[in-house]
Amino acid sequence: MEIFLTAVGEYLGKVGAETTIDLYADFEITEPEPKRLFEKIQQAALAEAKEAGTGRRKGDPYMAVPLDLTTGKGIAYFSRLAHRTIDCESVLDNKVVFSTVENERIVCLNVPDHEVEALESKAREAGATTLSRIA
């Protein structure tokens, strides 16, 4: 999934999609690198909220945290955490084009088929082996 999400994150960054992630997980993140990144982004979100004096949605600094998918750092957070949290979504032209909702194995993409095919191809070239589509 992380290989595929790297390709998706790069694509979303290039097209200018606005991406947010909710920093809660229904299941403990146990893999060392994703766990480290999750704790790091939570700390940064909390520090940002304290500095600003308010949190995001209804005062919760862990909800709708923006990710900058034009940077390697943003793509790293996206690829390792988007599918492990309760929600991550990207919006382009007021339309949700990417979403994960409490599911480590399924992502929803609302982009043209040729773009999905290109993303799958790029992910396979990078080593992804278990991609499949649900109609």
mmCIF file of C-alpha atoms in Angstrom:
data_model
loop_
_atom_site.group_PDB
_atom_site.id
_atom_site.type_symbol
_atom_site.label_atom_id
_atom_site.label_comp_id
_atom_site.label_asym_id
_atom_site.label_seq_id
_atom_site.Cartn_x
_atom_site.Cartn_y
_atom_site.Cartn_z
ATOM 1 C CA MET A 1 0.000 0.000 0.000
ATOM 2 C CA GLU A 2 2.814 2.419 0.841
ATOM 3 C CA ILE A 3 4.343 2.043 -2.618
ATOM 4 C CA PHE A 4 1.005 2.788 -4.274
ATOM 5 C CA LEU A 5 0.303 5.718 -1.930
ATOM 6 C CA THR A 6 3.693 7.216 -2.766
ATOM 7 C CA ALA A 7 2.676 7.294 -6.438
ATOM 8 C CA VAL A 8 -0.769 8.671 -5.540
ATOM 9 C CA GLY A 9 0.724 11.321 -3.232
ATOM 10 C CA GLU A 10 3.119 12.525 -5.915
ATOM 11 C CA TYR A 11 0.246 12.738 -8.398
ATOM 12 C CA LEU A 12 -2.011 14.620 -5.956
ATOM 13 C CA GLY A 13 0.804 17.067 -5.217
ATOM 14 C CA LYS A 14 1.374 17.716 -8.924
ATOM 15 C CA VAL A 15 -2.301 18.411 -9.622
ATOM 16 C CA GLY A 16 -2.594 20.710 -6.602
ATOM 17 C CA ALA A 17 -5.058 18.713 -4.518
ATOM 18 C CA GLU A 18 -5.541 19.888 -0.941
ATOM 19 C CA THR A 19 -4.969 16.970 1.399
ATOM 20 C CA THR A 20 -5.848 16.526 5.059
ATOM 21 C CA ILE A 21 -5.392 13.678 7.497
ATOM 22 C CA ASP A 22 -7.083 12.894 10.802
ATOM 23 C CA LEU A 23 -4.496 11.817 13.354
ATOM 24 C CA TYR A 24 -6.441 9.067 15.072
ATOM 25 C CA ALA A 25 -6.172 5.347 14.402
ATOM 26 C CA ASP A 26 -8.620 2.604 15.320
ATOM 27 C CA PHE A 27 -5.740 0.169 15.668
ATOM 28 C CA GLU A 28 -2.337 0.780 17.180
ATOM 29 C CA ILE A 29 0.328 1.562 14.619
ATOM 30 C CA THR A 30 3.084 -0.888 15.488
ATOM 31 C CA GLU A 31 5.481 -0.759 12.525
ATOM 32 C CA PRO A 32 8.474 1.323 13.695
ATOM 33 C CA GLU A 33 8.697 3.927 10.899
ATOM 34 C CA PRO A 34 4.955 4.617 10.537
ATOM 35 C CA LYS A 35 4.645 4.745 14.344
ATOM 36 C CA ARG A 36 7.506 7.256 14.576
ATOM 37 C CA LEU A 37 5.996 9.430 11.843
ATOM 38 C CA PHE A 38 2.537 9.260 13.438
ATOM 39 C CA GLU A 39 3.893 10.417 16.805
ATOM 40 C CA LYS A 40 5.957 13.137 15.121
ATOM 41 C CA ILE A 41 3.052 14.584 13.135
ATOM 42 C CA GLN A 42 0.792 14.453 16.203
ATOM 43 C CA GLN A 43 3.371 16.426 18.202
ATOM 44 C CA ALA A 44 3.714 18.980 15.396
ATOM 45 C CA ALA A 45 -0.072 19.384 15.095
ATOM 46 C CA LEU A 46 -0.416 19.876 18.842
ATOM 47 C CA ALA A 47 2.427 22.414 18.926
ATOM 48 C CA GLU A 48 0.898 24.307 15.996
ATOM 49 C CA ALA A 49 -2.499 24.414 17.714
ATOM 50 C CA LYS A 50 -0.978 25.685 20.962
ATOM 51 C CA GLU A 51 0.962 28.354 19.103
ATOM 52 C CA ALA A 52 -2.138 29.492 17.219
ATOM 53 C CA GLY A 53 -4.266 29.374 20.354
ATOM 54 C CA THR A 54 -6.896 27.163 18.758
ATOM 55 C CA GLY A 55 -7.154 23.759 17.190
ATOM 56 C CA ARG A 56 -8.781 22.822 13.943
ATOM 57 C CA ARG A 57 -12.305 21.420 13.784
ATOM 58 C CA LYS A 58 -14.042 22.167 17.063
ATOM 59 C CA GLY A 59 -10.764 22.682 18.859
ATOM 60 C CA ASP A 60 -9.280 19.274 18.004
ATOM 61 C CA PRO A 61 -5.698 19.715 16.758
ATOM 62 C CA TYR A 62 -5.605 16.154 15.399
ATOM 63 C CA MET A 63 -8.468 16.566 12.932
ATOM 64 C CA ALA A 64 -8.043 17.733 9.320
ATOM 65 C CA VAL A 65 -4.301 18.282 9.588
ATOM 66 C CA PRO A 66 -3.034 19.573 6.227
ATOM 67 C CA LEU A 67 -0.418 17.592 4.321
ATOM 68 C CA ASP A 68 1.763 19.277 1.709
ATOM 69 C CA LEU A 69 2.122 16.690 -1.031
ATOM 70 C CA THR A 70 4.575 18.850 -2.953
ATOM 71 C CA THR A 71 7.314 17.868 -0.486
ATOM 72 C CA GLY A 72 9.055 14.610 0.274
ATOM 73 C CA LYS A 73 8.113 15.001 3.928
ATOM 74 C CA GLY A 74 4.414 15.370 3.084
ATOM 75 C CA ILE A 75 4.499 12.365 0.769
ATOM 76 C CA ALA A 76 6.248 10.280 3.445
ATOM 77 C CA TYR A 77 3.502 11.089 5.969
ATOM 78 C CA PHE A 78 0.832 10.427 3.348
ATOM 79 C CA SER A 79 2.215 7.111 2.094
ATOM 80 C CA ARG A 80 2.853 5.670 5.545
ATOM 81 C CA LEU A 81 -0.156 7.024 7.414
ATOM 82 C CA ALA A 82 -3.116 7.749 5.098
ATOM 83 C CA HIS A 83 -4.377 4.159 5.194
ATOM 84 C CA ARG A 84 -3.676 3.706 8.907
ATOM 85 C CA THR A 85 -5.728 6.626 10.238
ATOM 86 C CA ILE A 86 -9.471 7.115 10.544
ATOM 87 C CA ASP A 87 -9.531 9.400 7.504
ATOM 88 C CA CYS A 88 -7.382 11.045 4.893
ATOM 89 C CA GLU A 89 -8.764 12.875 1.902
ATOM 90 C CA SER A 90 -7.747 15.070 -0.987
ATOM 91 C CA VAL A 91 -9.937 17.665 -2.659
ATOM 92 C CA LEU A 92 -9.441 19.230 -6.081
ATOM 93 C CA ASP A 93 -11.838 21.813 -7.511
ATOM 94 C CA ASN A 94 -14.285 21.203 -4.615
ATOM 95 C CA LYS A 95 -14.409 17.477 -5.420
ATOM 96 C CA VAL A 96 -13.020 14.647 -3.270
ATOM 97 C CA VAL A 97 -10.492 12.859 -5.469
ATOM 98 C CA PHE A 98 -8.879 10.603 -2.847
ATOM 99 C CA SER A 99 -10.126 9.107 0.379
ATOM 100 C CA THR A 100 -9.348 6.421 2.897
ATOM 101 C CA VAL A 101 -11.827 5.811 5.655
ATOM 102 C CA GLU A 102 -10.713 3.415 8.370
ATOM 103 C CA ASN A 103 -9.387 0.857 5.929
ATOM 104 C CA GLU A 104 -5.797 -0.288 5.503
ATOM 105 C CA ARG A 105 -6.439 -2.061 2.212
ATOM 106 C CA ILE A 106 -8.819 0.119 0.207
ATOM 107 C CA VAL A 107 -8.463 3.655 -1.113
ATOM 108 C CA CYS A 108 -11.044 5.530 -3.136
ATOM 109 C CA LEU A 109 -9.793 7.451 -6.159
ATOM 110 C CA ASN A 110 -12.037 9.716 -8.173
ATOM 111 C CA VAL A 111 -9.692 10.525 -11.037
ATOM 112 C CA PRO A 112 -9.811 9.611 -14.752
ATOM 113 C CA ASP A 113 -9.215 5.930 -15.520
ATOM 114 C CA HIS A 114 -6.061 6.679 -17.511
ATOM 115 C CA GLU A 115 -4.594 8.377 -14.408
ATOM 116 C CA VAL A 116 -5.425 5.354 -12.238
ATOM 117 C CA GLU A 117 -3.778 3.083 -14.808
ATOM 118 C CA ALA A 118 -0.667 5.285 -14.810
ATOM 119 C CA LEU A 119 -0.543 5.252 -10.995
ATOM 120 C CA GLU A 120 -0.901 1.470 -10.897
ATOM 121 C CA SER A 121 1.842 1.099 -13.503
ATOM 122 C CA LYS A 122 4.170 3.423 -11.610
ATOM 123 C CA ALA A 123 3.534 1.546 -8.358
ATOM 124 C CA ARG A 124 4.159 -1.838 -10.003
ATOM 125 C CA GLU A 125 7.425 -0.534 -11.473
ATOM 126 C CA ALA A 126 8.411 0.562 -7.943
ATOM 127 C CA GLY A 127 7.705 -2.933 -6.570
ATOM 128 C CA ALA A 128 3.998 -3.117 -5.674
ATOM 129 C CA THR A 129 2.713 -6.632 -6.249
ATOM 130 C CA THR A 130 -0.777 -6.874 -4.770
ATOM 131 C CA LEU A 131 -2.770 -4.072 -6.399
ATOM 132 C CA SER A 132 -6.328 -4.768 -7.475
ATOM 133 C CA ARG A 133 -9.368 -2.705 -8.370
ATOM 134 C CA ILE A 134 -12.847 -2.985 -6.963
ATOM 135 C CA ALA A 135 -15.500 -1.900 -9.425
#
